[in-house]
CSV table of C-alpha atoms and ligand atoms in Angstrom, one decimal:
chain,number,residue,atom,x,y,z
A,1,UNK,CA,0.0,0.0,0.0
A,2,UNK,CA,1.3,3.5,-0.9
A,3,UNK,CA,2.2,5.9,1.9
A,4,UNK,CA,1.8,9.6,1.2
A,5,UNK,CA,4.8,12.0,2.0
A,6,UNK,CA,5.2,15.7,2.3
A,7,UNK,CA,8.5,16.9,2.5
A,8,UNK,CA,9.5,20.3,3.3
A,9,UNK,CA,12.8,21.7,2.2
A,10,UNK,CA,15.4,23.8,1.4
A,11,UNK,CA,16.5,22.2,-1.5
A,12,UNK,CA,20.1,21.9,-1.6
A,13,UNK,CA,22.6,19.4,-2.7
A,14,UNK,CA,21.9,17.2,-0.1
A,15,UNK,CA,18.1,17.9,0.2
A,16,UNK,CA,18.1,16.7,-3.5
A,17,UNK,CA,19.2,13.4,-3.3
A,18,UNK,CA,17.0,12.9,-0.4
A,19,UNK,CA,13.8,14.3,-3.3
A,20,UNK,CA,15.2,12.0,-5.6
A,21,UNK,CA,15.0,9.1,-2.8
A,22,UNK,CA,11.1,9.5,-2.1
A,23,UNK,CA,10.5,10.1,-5.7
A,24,UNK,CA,12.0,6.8,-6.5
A,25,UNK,CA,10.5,5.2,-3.8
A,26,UNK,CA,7.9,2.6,-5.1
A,27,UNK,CA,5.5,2.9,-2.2
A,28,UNK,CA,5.8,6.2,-2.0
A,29,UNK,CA,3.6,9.2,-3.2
A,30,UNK,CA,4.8,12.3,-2.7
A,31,UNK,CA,2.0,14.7,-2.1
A,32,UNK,CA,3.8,17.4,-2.3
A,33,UNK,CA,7.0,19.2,-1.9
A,34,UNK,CA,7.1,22.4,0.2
A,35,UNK,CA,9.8,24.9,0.3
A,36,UNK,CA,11.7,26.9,3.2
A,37,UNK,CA,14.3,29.3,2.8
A,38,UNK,CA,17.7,28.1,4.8
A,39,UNK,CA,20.5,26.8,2.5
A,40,UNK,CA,19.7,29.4,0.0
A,41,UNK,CA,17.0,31.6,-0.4
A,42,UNK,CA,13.7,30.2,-1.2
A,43,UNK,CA,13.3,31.4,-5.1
A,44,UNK,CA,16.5,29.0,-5.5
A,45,UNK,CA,15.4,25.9,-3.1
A,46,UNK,CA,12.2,26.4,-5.0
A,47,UNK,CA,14.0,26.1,-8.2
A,48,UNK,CA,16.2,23.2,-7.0
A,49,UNK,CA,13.4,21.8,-6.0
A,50,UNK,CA,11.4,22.1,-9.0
A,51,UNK,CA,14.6,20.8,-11.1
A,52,UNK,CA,15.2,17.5,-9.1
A,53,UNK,CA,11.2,16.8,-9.2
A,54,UNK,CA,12.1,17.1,-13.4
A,55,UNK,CA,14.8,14.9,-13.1
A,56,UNK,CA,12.7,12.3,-11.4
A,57,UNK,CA,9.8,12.8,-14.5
A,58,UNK,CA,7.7,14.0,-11.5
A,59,UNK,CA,5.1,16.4,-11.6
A,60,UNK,CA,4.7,16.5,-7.9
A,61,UNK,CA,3.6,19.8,-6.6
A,62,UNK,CA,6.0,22.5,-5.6
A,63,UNK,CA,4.7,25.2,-3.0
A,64,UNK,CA,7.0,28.3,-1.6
A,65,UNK,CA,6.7,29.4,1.9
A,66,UNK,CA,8.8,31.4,4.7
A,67,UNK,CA,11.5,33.5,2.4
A,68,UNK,CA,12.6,33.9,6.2
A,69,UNK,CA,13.1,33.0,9.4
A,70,UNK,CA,9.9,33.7,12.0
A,71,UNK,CA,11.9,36.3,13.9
A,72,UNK,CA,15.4,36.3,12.5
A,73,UNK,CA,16.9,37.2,9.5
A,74,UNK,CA,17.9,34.5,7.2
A,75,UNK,CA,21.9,33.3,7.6
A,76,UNK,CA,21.6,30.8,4.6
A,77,UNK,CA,24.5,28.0,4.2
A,78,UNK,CA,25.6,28.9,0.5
A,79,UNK,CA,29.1,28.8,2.1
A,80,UNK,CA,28.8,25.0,2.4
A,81,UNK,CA,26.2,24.2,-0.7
A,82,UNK,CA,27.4,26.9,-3.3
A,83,UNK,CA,25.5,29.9,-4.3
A,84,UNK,CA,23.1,28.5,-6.2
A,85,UNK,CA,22.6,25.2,-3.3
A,86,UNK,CA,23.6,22.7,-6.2
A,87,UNK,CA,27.3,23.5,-6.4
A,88,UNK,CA,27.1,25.9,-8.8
A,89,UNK,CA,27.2,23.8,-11.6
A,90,UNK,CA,24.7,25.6,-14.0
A,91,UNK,CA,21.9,23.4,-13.7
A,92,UNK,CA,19.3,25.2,-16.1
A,93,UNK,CA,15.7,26.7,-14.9
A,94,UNK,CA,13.3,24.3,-14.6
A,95,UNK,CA,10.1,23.9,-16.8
A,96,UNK,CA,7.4,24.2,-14.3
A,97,UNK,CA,6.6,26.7,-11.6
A,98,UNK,CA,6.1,26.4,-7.7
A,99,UNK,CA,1.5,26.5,-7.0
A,100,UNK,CA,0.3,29.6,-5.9
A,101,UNK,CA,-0.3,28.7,-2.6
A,102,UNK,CA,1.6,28.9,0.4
A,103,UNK,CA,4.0,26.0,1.8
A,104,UNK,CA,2.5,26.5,5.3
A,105,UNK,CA,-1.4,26.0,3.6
A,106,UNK,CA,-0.5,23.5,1.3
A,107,UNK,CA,1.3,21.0,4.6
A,108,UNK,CA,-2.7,21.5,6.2
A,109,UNK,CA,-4.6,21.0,3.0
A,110,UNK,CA,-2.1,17.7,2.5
A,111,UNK,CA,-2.7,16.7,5.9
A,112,UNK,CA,-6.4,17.0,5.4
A,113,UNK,CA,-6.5,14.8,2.4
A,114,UNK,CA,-3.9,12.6,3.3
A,115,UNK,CA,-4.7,11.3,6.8
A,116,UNK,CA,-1.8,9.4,8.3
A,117,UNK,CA,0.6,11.8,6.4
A,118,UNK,CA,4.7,11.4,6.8
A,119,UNK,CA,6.0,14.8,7.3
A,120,UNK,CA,9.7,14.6,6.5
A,121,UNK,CA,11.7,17.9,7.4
A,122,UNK,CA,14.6,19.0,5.9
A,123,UNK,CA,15.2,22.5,6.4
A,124,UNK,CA,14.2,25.1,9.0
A,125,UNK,CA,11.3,24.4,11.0
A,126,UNK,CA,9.3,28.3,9.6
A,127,UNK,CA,7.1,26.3,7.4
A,128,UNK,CA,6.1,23.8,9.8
A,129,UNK,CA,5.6,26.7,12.6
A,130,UNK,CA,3.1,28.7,10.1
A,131,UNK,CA,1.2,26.1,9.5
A,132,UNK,CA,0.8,24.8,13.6
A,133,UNK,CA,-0.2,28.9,14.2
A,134,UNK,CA,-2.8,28.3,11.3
A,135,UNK,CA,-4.1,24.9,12.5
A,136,UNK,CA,-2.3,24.2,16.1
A,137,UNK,CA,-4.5,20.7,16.5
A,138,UNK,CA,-2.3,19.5,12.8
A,139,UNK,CA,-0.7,17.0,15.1
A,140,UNK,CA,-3.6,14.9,15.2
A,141,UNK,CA,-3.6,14.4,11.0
A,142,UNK,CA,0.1,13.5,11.1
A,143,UNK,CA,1.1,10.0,11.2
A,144,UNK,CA,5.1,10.6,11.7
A,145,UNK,CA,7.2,13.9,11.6
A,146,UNK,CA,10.1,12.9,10.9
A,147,UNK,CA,12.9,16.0,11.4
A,148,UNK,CA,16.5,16.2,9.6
A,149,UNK,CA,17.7,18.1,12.4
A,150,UNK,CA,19.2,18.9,15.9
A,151,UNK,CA,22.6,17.7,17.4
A,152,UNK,CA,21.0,15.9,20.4
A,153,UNK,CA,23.9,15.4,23.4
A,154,UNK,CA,26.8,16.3,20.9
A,155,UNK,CA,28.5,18.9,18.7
A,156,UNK,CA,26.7,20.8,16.2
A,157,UNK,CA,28.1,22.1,12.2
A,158,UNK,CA,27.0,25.5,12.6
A,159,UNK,CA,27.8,26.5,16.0
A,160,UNK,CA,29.7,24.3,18.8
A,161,UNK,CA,26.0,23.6,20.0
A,162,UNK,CA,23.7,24.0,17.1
A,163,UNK,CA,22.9,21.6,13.8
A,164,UNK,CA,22.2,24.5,11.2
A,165,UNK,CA,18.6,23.8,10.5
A,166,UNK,CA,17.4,24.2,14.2
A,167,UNK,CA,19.7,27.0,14.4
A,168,UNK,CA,18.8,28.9,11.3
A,169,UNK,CA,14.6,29.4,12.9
A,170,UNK,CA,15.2,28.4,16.1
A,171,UNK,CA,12.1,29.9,17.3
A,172,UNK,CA,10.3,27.6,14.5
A,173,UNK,CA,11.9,24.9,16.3
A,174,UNK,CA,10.6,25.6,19.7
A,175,UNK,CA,7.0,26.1,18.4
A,176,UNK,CA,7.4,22.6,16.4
A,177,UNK,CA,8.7,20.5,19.8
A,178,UNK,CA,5.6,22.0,21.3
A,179,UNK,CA,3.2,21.0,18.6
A,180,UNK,CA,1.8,17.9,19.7
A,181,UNK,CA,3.6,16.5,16.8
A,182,UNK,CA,4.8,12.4,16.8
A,183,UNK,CA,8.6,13.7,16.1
A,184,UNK,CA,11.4,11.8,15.4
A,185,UNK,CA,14.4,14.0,15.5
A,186,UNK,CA,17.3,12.4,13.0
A,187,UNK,CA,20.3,14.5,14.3
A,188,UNK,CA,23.3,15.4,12.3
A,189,UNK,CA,25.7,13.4,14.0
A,190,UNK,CA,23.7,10.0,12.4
A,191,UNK,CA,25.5,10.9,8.8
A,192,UNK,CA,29.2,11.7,9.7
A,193,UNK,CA,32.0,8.6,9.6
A,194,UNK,CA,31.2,5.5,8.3
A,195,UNK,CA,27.2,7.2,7.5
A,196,UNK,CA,29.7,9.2,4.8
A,197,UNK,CA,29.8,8.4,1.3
A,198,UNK,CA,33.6,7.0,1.2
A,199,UNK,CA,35.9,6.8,-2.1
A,200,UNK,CA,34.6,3.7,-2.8
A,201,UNK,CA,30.9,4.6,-2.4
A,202,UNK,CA,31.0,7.4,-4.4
A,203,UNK,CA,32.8,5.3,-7.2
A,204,UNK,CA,30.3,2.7,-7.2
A,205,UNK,CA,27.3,5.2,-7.1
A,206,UNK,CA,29.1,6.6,-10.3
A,207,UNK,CA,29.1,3.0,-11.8
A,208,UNK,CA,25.6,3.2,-11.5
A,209,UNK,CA,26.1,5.1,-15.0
A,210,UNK,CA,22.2,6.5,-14.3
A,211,UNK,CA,21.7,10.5,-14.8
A,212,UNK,CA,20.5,10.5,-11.6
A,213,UNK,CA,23.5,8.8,-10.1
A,214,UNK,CA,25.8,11.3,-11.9
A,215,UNK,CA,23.5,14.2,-10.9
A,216,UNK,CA,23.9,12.9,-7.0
A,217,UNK,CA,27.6,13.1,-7.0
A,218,UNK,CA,27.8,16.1,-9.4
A,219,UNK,CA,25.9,18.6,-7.0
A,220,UNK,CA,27.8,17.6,-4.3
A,221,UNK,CA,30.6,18.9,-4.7
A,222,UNK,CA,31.1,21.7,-3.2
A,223,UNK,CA,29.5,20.1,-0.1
A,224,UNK,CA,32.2,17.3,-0.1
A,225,UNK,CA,35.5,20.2,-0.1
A,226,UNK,CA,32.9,21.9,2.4
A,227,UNK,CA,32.3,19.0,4.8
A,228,UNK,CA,36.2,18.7,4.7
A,229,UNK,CA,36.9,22.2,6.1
A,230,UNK,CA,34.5,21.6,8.6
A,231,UNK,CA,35.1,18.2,9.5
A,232,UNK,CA,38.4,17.1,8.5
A,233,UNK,CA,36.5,14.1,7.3
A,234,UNK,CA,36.6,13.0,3.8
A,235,UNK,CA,33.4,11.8,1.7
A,236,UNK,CA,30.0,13.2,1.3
A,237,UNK,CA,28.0,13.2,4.2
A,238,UNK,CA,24.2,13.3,3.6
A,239,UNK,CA,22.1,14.3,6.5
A,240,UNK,CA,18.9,14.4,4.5
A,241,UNK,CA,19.0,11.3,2.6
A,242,UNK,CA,20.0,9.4,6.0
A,243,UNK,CA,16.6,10.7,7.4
A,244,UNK,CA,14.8,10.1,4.4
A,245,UNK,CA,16.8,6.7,4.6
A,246,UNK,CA,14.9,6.2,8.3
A,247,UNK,CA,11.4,8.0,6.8
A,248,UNK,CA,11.1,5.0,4.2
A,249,UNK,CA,12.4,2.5,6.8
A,250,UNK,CA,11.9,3.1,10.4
A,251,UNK,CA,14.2,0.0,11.2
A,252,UNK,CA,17.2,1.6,9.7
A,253,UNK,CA,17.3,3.2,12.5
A,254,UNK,CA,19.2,0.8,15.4
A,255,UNK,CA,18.7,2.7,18.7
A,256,UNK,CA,16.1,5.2,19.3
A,257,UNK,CA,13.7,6.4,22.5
A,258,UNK,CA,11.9,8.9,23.4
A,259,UNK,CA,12.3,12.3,25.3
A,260,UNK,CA,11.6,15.6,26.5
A,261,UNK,CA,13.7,17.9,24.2
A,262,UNK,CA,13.2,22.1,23.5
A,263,UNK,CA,15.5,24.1,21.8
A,264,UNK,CA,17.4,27.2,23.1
A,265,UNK,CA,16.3,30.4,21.6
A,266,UNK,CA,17.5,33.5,23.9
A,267,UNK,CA,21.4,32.4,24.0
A,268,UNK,CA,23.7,33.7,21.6
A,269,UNK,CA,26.5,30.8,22.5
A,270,UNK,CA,23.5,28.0,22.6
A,271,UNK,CA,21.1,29.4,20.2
A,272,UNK,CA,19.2,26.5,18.5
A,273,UNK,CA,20.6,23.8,21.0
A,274,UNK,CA,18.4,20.7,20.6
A,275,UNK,CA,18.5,19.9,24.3
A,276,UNK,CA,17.8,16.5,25.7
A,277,UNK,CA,16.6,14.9,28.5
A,278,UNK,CA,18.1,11.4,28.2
A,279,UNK,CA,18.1,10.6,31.7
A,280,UNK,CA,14.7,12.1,32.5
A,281,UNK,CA,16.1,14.4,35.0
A,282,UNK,CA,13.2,17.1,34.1
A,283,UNK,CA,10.3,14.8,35.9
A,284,UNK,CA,12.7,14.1,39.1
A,285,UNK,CA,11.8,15.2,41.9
A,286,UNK,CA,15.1,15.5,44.1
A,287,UNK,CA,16.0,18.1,41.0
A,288,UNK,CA,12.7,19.9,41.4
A,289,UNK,CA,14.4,23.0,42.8
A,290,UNK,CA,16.9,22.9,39.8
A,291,UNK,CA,14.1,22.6,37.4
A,292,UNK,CA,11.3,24.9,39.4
A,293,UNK,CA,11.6,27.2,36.7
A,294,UNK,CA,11.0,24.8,33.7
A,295,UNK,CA,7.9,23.2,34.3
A,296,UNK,CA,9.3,19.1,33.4
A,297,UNK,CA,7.4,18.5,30.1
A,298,UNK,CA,6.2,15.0,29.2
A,299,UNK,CA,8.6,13.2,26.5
A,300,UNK,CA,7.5,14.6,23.1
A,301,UNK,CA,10.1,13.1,20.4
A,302,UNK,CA,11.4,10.4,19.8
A,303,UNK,CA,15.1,10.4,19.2
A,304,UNK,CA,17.6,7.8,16.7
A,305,UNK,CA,20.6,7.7,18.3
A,306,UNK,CA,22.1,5.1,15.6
A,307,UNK,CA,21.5,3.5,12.3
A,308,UNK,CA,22.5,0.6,10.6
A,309,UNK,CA,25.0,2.4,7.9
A,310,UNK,CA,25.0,-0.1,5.5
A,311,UNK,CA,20.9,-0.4,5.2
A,312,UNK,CA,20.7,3.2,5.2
A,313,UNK,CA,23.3,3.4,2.2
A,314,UNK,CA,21.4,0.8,0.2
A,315,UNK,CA,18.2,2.9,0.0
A,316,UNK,CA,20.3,5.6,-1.5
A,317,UNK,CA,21.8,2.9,-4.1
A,318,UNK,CA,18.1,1.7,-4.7
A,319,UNK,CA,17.3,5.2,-6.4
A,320,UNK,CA,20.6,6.3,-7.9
A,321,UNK,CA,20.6,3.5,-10.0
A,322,UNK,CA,17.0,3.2,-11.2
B,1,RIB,O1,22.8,20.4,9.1
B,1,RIB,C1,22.4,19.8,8.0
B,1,RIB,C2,21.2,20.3,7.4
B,1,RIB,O2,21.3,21.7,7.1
B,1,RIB,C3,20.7,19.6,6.1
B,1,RIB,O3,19.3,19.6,6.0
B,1,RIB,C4,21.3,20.5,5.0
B,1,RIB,O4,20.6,20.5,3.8
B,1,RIB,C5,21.1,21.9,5.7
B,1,RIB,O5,19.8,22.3,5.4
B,2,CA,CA1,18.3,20.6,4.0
């Protein structure tokens, strides 16, 4: 039986292959594709997102939202993706055109029809915050919400203690964690190491010989020198495919449970911390004077701590060489 998907993005190199992985996917449909500024501005994601849906022979529709952060300013990471998201290869315009309505309407008219719906995130949260101020009770339409996102209890890319998407809106972050939503938060320390594409992965996805395989690689590259710099890790490392990866197949994921977690939104050092209570220290009451002034919230997100890295780089294989 085909499961229907919305995913929300900010279509860059690494949001694209995860597109291309849903849209290969054959019990899949994709409902529909909404678009957030983050990695670039959102007239680019939208056409990245429009161009990858053309690669895939898709006509799935393509809906623009939040050209900006709720509250903030947008810091987009064109440093890491190139200026154009897609490492500025040239990639020309894309036939079709986003719908005239907006992302945040388009996730509650999807959620209406589609009952049950997987929500996969891959950008900032702004898109999914509209539409919970538009339709708080959305939670209850929504059969997972599965988030690329967070650096739960370790080091984050964009900041010591921040992953970039919950840093880029964390105020769209906080508002999501308190939506009532069933979350599952796919950090980005799941798709560093061995979750990399190596040497050898990268030359067998080429052997593939598939325009899509080529295209995978191809836009990556600025993300692989980037990752490099950032990491001192070689390879491609995918955080939106490896949650895509864990949206198609839950049991790629190899250790998760459940949490209370919020997000830090007044600190400048620890803006857009996904913080985590692994221990369960928020509901104890020997810490009760410690925590008097955060009422302890019941556990609201489920949280993969690991994934089986072999599984999760056969799903990508699957669509890269159809
Ligand atoms: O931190 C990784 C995330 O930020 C990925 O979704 C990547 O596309 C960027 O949006
Ligand atoms: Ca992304």
């Amino acid at each position: 039986m085909s499961r229907a998907f919305l995913i929300d993005t900010d279509t860059a190199s690494d949001d694209a292959v995860a597109l291309i992985m849903a849209l290969k996917a054959a019990d899949v449909t994709v409902a529909a594709i909404t678009v957030v500024a983050g990695n670039v501005g959102v007239e680019q994601a939208c056409r990245n997102a429009l161009y990858t849906a053309e690669l895939c022979g898709s006509n799935v529709p393509v809906f623009r939202g939040a050209e900006a952060p709720l509250l903030r300013p947008l810091e987009d990471a064109s440093w890491f993706h190139g200026r154009d998201g897609m490492g500025d290869h040239g990639y020309p315009s894309p036939r079709r055109s986003v719908e005239p309505l907006h992302a945040a309407d388009a996730i509650i008219k999807t959620a209406e029809t589609y009952p049950g719906l997987v929500l996969v995130t891959l950008g900032p949260l702004t898109n999914l915050a509209l539409a919970l101020r538009r339709k708080p009770d959305l939670g209850k339409l929504i059969g997972r919400c599965v988030v690329m996102g967070g650096a739960p209890c370790c080091e984050g890319n964009v900041t010591p203690a921040a992953e970039f998407n919950i840093w880029c809106d964390p105020e769209a972050a906080h508002s999501v964690v308190r939506g009532r939503l069933p979350l599952e938060l796919v950090g980005w320390q799941l798709c560093r190491g061995t979750a990399a594409l190596n040497q050898e992965d990268i030359e067998k996805i080429k052997g593939f010989g598939t325009p899509l395989a080529h295209f995978a690689i191809e836009c990556n590259s600025t993300a692989r020198a980037a990752y490099l710099e950032q990491t001192g890790e070689h390879g491609i490392s995918l955080p939106d495919p490896v949650a895509m990866s864990i949206a198609l197949d839950q049991t790629i994921a190899t250790s998760s449970s459940t949490h209370y977690i919020d997000v830090e939104t007044s600190s400048a050092l620890t803006r857009g911390m996904t913080v985590v209570d692994r221990l369960g220290v928020a509901g104890n009451n020997r810490n009760r004077s410690i925590w008097s002034d955060l009422l302890p919230q019941p556990p609201n997100a489920k949280v993969h701590w690991s994934l089986d890295v072999e599984r999760w780089k056969d799903s990508l294989y699957r669509a890269l060489s159809s």
